[in-house]
C-alpha positions as a printed Julia matrix, in Angstrom:
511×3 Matrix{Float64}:
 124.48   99.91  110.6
 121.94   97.57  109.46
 121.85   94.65  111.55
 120.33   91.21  111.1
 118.67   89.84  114.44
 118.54   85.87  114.01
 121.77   83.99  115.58
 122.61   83.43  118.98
 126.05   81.96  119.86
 126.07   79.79  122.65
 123.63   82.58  124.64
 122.79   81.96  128.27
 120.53   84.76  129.83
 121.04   84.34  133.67
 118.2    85.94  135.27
 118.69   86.36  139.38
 115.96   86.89  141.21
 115.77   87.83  144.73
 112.48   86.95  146.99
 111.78   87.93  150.55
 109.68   85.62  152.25
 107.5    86.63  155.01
 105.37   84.46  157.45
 103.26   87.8   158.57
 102.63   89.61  155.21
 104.74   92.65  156.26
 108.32   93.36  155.64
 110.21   95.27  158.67
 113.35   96.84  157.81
 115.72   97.21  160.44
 116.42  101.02  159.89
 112.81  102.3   158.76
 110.78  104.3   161.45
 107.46  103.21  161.85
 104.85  105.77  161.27
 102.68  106.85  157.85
 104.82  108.1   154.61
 103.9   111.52  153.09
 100.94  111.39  155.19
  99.83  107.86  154.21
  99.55  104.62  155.9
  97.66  100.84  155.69
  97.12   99.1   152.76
  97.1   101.31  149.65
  93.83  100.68  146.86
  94.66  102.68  143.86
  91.76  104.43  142.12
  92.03  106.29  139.0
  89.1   108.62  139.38
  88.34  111.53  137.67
  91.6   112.46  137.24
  92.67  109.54  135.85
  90.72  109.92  132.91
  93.65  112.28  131.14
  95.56  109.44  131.09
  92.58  107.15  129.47
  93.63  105.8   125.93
  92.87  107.08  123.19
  89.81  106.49  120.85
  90.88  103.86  118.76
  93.81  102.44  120.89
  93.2    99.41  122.66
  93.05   98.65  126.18
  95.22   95.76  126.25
  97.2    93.68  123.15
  97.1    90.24  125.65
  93.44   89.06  123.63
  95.16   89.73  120.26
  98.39   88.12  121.54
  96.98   84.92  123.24
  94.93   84.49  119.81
  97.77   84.73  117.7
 100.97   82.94  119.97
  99.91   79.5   119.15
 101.48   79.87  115.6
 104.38   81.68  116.8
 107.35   79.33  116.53
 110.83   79.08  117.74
 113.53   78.22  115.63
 116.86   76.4   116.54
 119.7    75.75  113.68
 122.37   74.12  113.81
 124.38   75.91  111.3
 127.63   75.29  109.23
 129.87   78.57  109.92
 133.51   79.48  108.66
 136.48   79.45  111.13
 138.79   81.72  109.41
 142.55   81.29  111.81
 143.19   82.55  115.38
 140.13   80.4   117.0
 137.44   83.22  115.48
 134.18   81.96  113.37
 132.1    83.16  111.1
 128.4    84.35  112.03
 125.74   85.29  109.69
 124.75   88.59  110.89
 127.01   89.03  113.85
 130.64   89.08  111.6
 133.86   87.1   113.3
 133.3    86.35  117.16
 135.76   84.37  119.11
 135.1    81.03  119.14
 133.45   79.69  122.34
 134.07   75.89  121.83
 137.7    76.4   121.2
 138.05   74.9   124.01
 136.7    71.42  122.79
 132.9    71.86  123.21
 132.61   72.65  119.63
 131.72   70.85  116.32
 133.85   70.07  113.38
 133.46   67.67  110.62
 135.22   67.27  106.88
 132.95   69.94  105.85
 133.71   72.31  108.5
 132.3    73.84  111.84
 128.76   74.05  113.13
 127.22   75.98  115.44
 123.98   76.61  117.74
 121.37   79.61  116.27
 117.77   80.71  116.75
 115.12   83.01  114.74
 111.47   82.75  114.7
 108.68   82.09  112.74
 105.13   81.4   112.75
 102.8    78.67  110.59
 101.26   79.55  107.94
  98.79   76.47  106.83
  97.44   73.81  109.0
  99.62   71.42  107.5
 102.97   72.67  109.06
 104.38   75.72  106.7
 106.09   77.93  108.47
 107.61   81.28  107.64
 110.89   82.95  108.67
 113.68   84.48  107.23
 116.32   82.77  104.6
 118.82   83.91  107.04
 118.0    82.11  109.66
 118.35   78.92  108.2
 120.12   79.53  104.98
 123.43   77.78  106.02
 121.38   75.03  108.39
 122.63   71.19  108.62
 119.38   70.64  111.55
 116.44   72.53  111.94
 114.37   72.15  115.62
 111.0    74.03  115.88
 109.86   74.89  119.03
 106.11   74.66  119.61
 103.91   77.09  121.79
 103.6    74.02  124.28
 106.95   73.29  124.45
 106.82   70.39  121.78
 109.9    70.08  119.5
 109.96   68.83  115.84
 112.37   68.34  113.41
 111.79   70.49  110.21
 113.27   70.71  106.68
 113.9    73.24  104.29
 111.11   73.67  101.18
 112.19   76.72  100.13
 114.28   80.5   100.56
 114.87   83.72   97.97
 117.55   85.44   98.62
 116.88   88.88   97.38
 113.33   88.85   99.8
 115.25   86.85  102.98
 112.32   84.96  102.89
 111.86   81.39  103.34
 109.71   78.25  104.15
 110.34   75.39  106.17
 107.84   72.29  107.31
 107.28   70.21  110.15
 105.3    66.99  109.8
 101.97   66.71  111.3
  98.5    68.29  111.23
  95.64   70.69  112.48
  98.41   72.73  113.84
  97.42   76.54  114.57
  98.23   79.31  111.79
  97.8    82.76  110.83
  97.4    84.3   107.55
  98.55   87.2   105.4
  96.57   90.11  105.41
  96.14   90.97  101.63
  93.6    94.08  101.09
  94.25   96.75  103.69
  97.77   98.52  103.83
  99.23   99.37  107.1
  99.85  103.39  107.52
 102.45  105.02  109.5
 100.68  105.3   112.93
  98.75  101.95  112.74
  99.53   99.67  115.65
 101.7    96.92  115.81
 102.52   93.46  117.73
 105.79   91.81  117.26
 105.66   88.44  118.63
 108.71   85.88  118.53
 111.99   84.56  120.03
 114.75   87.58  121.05
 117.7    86.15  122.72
 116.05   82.84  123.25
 112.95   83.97  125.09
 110.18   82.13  123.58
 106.87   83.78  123.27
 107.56   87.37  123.82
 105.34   89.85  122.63
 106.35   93.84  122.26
 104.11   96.73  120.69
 104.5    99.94  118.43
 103.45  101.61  115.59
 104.07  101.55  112.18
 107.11  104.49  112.2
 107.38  104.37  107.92
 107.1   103.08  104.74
 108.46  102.21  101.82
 112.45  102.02  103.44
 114.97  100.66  101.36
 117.93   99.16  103.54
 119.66   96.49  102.06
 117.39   94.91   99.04
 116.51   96.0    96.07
 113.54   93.95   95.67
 111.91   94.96   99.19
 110.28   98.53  100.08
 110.61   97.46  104.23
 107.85   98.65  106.9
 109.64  100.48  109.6
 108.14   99.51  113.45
 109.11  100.86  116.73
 107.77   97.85  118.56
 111.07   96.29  120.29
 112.49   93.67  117.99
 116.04   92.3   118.91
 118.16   89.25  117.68
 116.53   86.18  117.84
 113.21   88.06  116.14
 114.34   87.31  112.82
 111.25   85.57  110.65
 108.58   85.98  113.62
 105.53   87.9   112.47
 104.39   91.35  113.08
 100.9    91.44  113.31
  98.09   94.38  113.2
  95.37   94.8   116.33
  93.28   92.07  114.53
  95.64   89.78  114.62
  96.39   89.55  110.48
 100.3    89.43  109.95
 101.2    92.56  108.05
 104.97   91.91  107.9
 107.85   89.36  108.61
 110.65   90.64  110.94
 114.0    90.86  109.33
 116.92   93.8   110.45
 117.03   96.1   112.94
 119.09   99.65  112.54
 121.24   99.98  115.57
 124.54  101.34  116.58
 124.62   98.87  118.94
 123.66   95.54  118.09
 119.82   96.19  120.39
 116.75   97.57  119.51
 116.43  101.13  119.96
 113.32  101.35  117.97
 114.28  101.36  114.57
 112.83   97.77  113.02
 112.15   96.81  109.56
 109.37   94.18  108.34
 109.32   92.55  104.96
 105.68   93.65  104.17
 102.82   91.42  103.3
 102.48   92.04   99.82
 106.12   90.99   99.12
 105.64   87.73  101.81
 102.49   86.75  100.41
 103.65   86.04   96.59
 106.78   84.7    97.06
 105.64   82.34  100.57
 103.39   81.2    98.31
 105.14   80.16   95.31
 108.26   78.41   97.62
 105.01   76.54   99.16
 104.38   75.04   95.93
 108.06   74.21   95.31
 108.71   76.97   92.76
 112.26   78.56   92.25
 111.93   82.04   92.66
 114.27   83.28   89.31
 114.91   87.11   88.29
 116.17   88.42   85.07
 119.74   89.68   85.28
 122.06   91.28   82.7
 125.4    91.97   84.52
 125.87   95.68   85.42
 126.17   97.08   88.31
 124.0   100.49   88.71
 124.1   103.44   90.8
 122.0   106.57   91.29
 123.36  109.65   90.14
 123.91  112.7    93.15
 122.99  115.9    92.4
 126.77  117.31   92.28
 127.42  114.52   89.13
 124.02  115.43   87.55
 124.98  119.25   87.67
 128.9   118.27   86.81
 127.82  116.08   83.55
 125.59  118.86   82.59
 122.34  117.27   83.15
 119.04  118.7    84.65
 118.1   118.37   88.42
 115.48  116.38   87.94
 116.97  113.85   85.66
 116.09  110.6    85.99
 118.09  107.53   85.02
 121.07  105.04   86.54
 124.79  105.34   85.58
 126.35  102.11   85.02
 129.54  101.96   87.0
 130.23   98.06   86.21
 129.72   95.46   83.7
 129.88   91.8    84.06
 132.76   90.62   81.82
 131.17   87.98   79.55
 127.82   88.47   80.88
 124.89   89.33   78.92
 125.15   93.3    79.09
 128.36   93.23   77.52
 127.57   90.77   75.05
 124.57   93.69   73.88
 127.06   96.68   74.24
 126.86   98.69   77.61
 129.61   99.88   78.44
 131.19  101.84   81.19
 129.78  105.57   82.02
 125.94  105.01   79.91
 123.22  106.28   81.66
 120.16  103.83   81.1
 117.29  106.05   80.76
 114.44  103.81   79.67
 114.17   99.99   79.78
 111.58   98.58   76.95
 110.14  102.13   76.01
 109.43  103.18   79.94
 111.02  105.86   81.65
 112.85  104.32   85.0
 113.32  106.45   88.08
 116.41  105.31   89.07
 118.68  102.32   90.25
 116.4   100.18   92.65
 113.7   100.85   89.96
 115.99   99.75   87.29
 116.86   97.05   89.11
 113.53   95.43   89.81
 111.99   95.72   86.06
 114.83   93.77   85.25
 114.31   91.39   87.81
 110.3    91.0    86.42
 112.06   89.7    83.1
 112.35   86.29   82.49
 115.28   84.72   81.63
 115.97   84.23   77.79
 113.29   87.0    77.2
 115.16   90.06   75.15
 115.0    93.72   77.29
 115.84   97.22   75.31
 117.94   99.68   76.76
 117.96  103.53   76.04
 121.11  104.88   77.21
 122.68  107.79   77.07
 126.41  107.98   75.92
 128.71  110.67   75.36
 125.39  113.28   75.1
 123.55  110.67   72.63
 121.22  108.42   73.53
 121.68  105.12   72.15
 119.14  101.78   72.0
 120.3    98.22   73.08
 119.44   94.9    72.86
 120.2    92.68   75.68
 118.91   88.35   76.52
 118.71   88.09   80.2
 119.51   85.54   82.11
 118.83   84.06   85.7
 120.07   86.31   88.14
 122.58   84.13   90.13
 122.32   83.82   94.06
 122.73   86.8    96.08
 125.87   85.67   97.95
 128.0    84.57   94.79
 127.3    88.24   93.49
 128.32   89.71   97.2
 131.8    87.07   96.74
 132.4    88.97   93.4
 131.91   92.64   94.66
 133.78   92.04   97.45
 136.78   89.95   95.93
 139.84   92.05   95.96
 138.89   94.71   98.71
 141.21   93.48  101.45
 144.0    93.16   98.81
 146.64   95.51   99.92
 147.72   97.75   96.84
 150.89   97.0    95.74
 153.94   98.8    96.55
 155.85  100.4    94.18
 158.45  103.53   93.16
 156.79  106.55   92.36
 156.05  106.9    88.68
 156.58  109.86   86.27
 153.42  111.45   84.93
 151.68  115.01   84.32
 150.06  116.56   87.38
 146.3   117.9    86.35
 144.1   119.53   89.59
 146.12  117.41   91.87
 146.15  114.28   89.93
 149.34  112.8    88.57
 148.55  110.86   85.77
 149.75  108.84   82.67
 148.48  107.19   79.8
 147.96  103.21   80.66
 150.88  100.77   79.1
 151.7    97.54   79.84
 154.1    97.76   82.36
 151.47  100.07   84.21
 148.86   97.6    83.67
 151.3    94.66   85.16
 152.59   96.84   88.17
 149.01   97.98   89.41
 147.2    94.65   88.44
 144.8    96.48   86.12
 142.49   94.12   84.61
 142.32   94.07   80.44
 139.47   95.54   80.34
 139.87   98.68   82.87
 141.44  101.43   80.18
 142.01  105.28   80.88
 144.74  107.01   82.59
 146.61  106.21   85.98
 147.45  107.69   88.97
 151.3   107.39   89.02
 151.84  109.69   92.87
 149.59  110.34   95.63
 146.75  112.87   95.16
 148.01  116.31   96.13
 145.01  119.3    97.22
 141.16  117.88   96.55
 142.56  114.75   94.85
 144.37  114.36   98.28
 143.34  110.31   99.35
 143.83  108.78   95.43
 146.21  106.54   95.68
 148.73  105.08   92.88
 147.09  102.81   90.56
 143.93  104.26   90.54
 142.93  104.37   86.82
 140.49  107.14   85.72
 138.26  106.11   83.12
 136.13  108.87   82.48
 135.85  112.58   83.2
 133.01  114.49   82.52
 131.64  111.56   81.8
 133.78  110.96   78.25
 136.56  108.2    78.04
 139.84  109.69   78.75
 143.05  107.83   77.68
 145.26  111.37   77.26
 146.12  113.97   79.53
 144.85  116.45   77.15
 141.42  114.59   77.48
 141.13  115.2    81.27
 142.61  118.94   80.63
 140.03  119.38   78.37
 137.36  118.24   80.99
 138.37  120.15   83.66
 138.55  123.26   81.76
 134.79  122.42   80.3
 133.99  122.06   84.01
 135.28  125.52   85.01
 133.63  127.09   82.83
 130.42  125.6    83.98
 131.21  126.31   87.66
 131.28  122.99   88.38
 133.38  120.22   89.67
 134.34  117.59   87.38
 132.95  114.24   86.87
 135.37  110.98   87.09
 134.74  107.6    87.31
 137.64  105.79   88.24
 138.94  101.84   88.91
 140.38  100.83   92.18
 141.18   97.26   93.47
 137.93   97.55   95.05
 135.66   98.05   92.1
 134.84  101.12   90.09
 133.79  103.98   91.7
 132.05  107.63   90.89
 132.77  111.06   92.3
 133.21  115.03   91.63
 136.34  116.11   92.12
 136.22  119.86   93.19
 138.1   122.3    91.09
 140.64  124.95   92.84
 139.26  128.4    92.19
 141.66  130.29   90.03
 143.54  133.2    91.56
């Protein structure tokens, strides 16, 4: 699980420590036997020695990070949000990046107003012109009603919001003021896997901490389609959102943004948004530019090698299968439909989906975009106007509308069992019964899936099969027999209440 690092609910880190004083610079303890240990006694004066040299660094690695660090802190901030939150029923709120917690000012402490509840979270971030830009996440303070930054000297200043993108969780803030301390961008050289690294920001509320690594990858795609993440094993934990990660000359090289743990805690898997995706887009919010993307209203998806071999294509085909379209929006307006396979996107060959993805997003909206696709074993050319991608969560809000909807009960329906599937023709009163939107058409599951169809529930509605429409039992019959006989499984793409999905359904051998 990919988690995001920046809030901290009402965290209180009690550190205990426990001190033995002593007026004659010797501790006694009551059960020890005086007398040398393994052979050794008085005051012990470490010396490495020859020996020690195995254990010398490296050439290249540096002695210490604590020059490079006390350089750099100064323009390491600490950021504290007050932050509007939902409070869904039973006294549980809403967190970005931590999910539903109970509530811990249920018991009065909290705040509520006629727009709803607030609560107390941190990130970090660092300046980024004398002037008082600073950098962090859009995460962080995305949802914020107050914004505190937390100087290197303890000062605190009150900071607004100039501008966040969504699809690069990046965003500026300012404080007012001058001459303050900053760092800058590296632009030229590119960090390699094995490069050293310094992390430097505000995990759990502990101002000023500084933790070390390498660079452990590049080029990882987690959760954005529009970043190509650095990976660090330098220790970066909640509260580390938006601080910097810098090389061993002190030039930022990425912005700290999720962390990949089963847990919730670093165990050494990090991610940076690197500095030639910061850079640009830092820049542009600095000047009080929107940052807009083209959009067309499909929803994309790589292709696996089992659908590639089940639709007949090669293994190294490259493309994205569309597995939704936007009613209304622009893609449908130009004719995509369900099941094409967009192959090329203004004469150029695209990889796949995140590829896809961002040459659309490089289009600006109004501007026209061509489509090759490939439909039904044709390939086909269309003409779509894009227009400005929306924000990030309304698109999540429409994805996810409908998936905690439980299906709706009904009596088993009649219908002709093919490979497991029981399946009619769509009418009307199917369409009604299993809340099938108009423009979802194909045949549905009327019984539980029996064999390798066994988890397809009633009302699923299969669109396509082999990647062809199908509307008739005798069209999927005639898919699954054309998939037999090329020893594969067979191709559907099918509707749930969730959102239209892709998958090969394995074919019994015949006896």
């Amino acid at each position: 699980m990919v988690k995001r690092k920046e809030f901290i609910l009402g965290a209180v880190v009690g550190l205990t420590f426990a001190a033995a004083a002593t007026a004659g610079g010797v501790i006694s303890w009551p059960t020890a036997a005086a007398g040398p240990v393994a052979g050794v006694s008085g005051r012990l004066a470490p010396s490495a020695g020859a020996a020690g040299l195995a254990f010398a660094p490296p050439q290249g690695a540096p002695l210490s990070f604590a020059d490079i660090f006390q350089q750099v802190a100064p323009a390491v901030v600490q950021i504290d949000v007050k932050a509007r939150v939902e409070r869904p029923r039973g006294g549980f709120i809403q967190i970005p990046g931590l999910g539903v917690i109970p509530n811990p000012n249920s018991q009065g402490e909290g705040e509520e107003d006629g727009e709803g509840a607030t609560a107390m979270g941190a990130g970090s971030g660092f300046f980024i012109s004398a002037d008082g830009y600073i950098v962090t996440n859009n995460h962080v303070v995305a949802d914020a009603v107050e914004i505190t930054v937390k100087l290197a000297d303890s000062r605190e200043l009150t900071a607004r919001v100039i501008g966040r993108d969504e699809n690069t969780d990046l965003a500026v803030i300012k404080v007012d003021g001058t001459d303050f301390p900053f760092v800058t961008f590296e632009e030229e050289a590119q960090p390699r896997v094995g490069d050293w690294v310094i992390a430097v920001g505000n995990p759990f509320g502990l101002g000023g901490t500084a933790t070390a690594g390498i660079v452990s990858g590049l080029g990882r795609g987690i959760d954005s389609a529009y970043v190509d993440y650095l990976q660090v094993d330098a220790a970066i934990n909640r509260g580390n959102s938006g601080g910097p990660t810098f090389d061993i000359y002190g030039r930022v090289i990425g912005v700290n943004s999720a962390i990949l743990s089963p847990t919730g805690g670093s165990v050494g898997i990090g991610f940076a948004i690197p500095a030639s995706v910061a850079k640009p887009i830092t820049d542009r919010l600095m000047r009080g530019e929107s940052i807009t993307r083209g959009y067309v209203g499909v929803g994309i998806q790589d292709l696996t090698r089992e659908e590639r071999a089940s639709m007949g294509l090669e293994a190294n085909f490259k493309g994205a299968l569309v597995g939704d379209v936007t009613p209304g929006g622009p893609a449908e307006a130009g004719g995509v439909q369900y099941g094409d396979i967009v192959t090329h996107i203004d004469g150029q060959q695209i990889e796949n989906r995140t590829d896809l993805t961002r040459r659309i997003g490089q289009v600006r909206p109004g501007e026209t975009v061509r489509l090759q696709v490939l439909r039904d074993g044709r390939r086909q050319t269309l003409t779509i106007r894009a227009i400005a991608r929306p924000p990030e969560s309304e698109l999540n809000a429409g994805r996810l509308s409908g998936q905690d909807q439980d299906a709706p009960q009904s009596a088993p329906s009649a219908g002709t069992e093919v490979v497991g599937l029981t399946v009619a023709p769509m009418t009307p009163a199917l369409r009604r019964q299993h809340e099938v939107p108009e423009r979802i058409n194909g045949l549905v599951v009327t019984q539980p899936g029996r064999g390798h169809a066994q988890g397809v529930q009633p009302g699923t509605v299969i669109m396509r099969a082999g990647n062809a429409p199908v509307t008739t039992v005798a069209q999927l019959q005639a898919a699954v027999e054309a998939a037999r006989r090329n020893n594969t499984g067979v191709f559907l793409m099918f509707w749930t209440p969730a959102g239209v999905r892709t998958g090969v359904l394995e074919l019994p051998k015949s006896e």
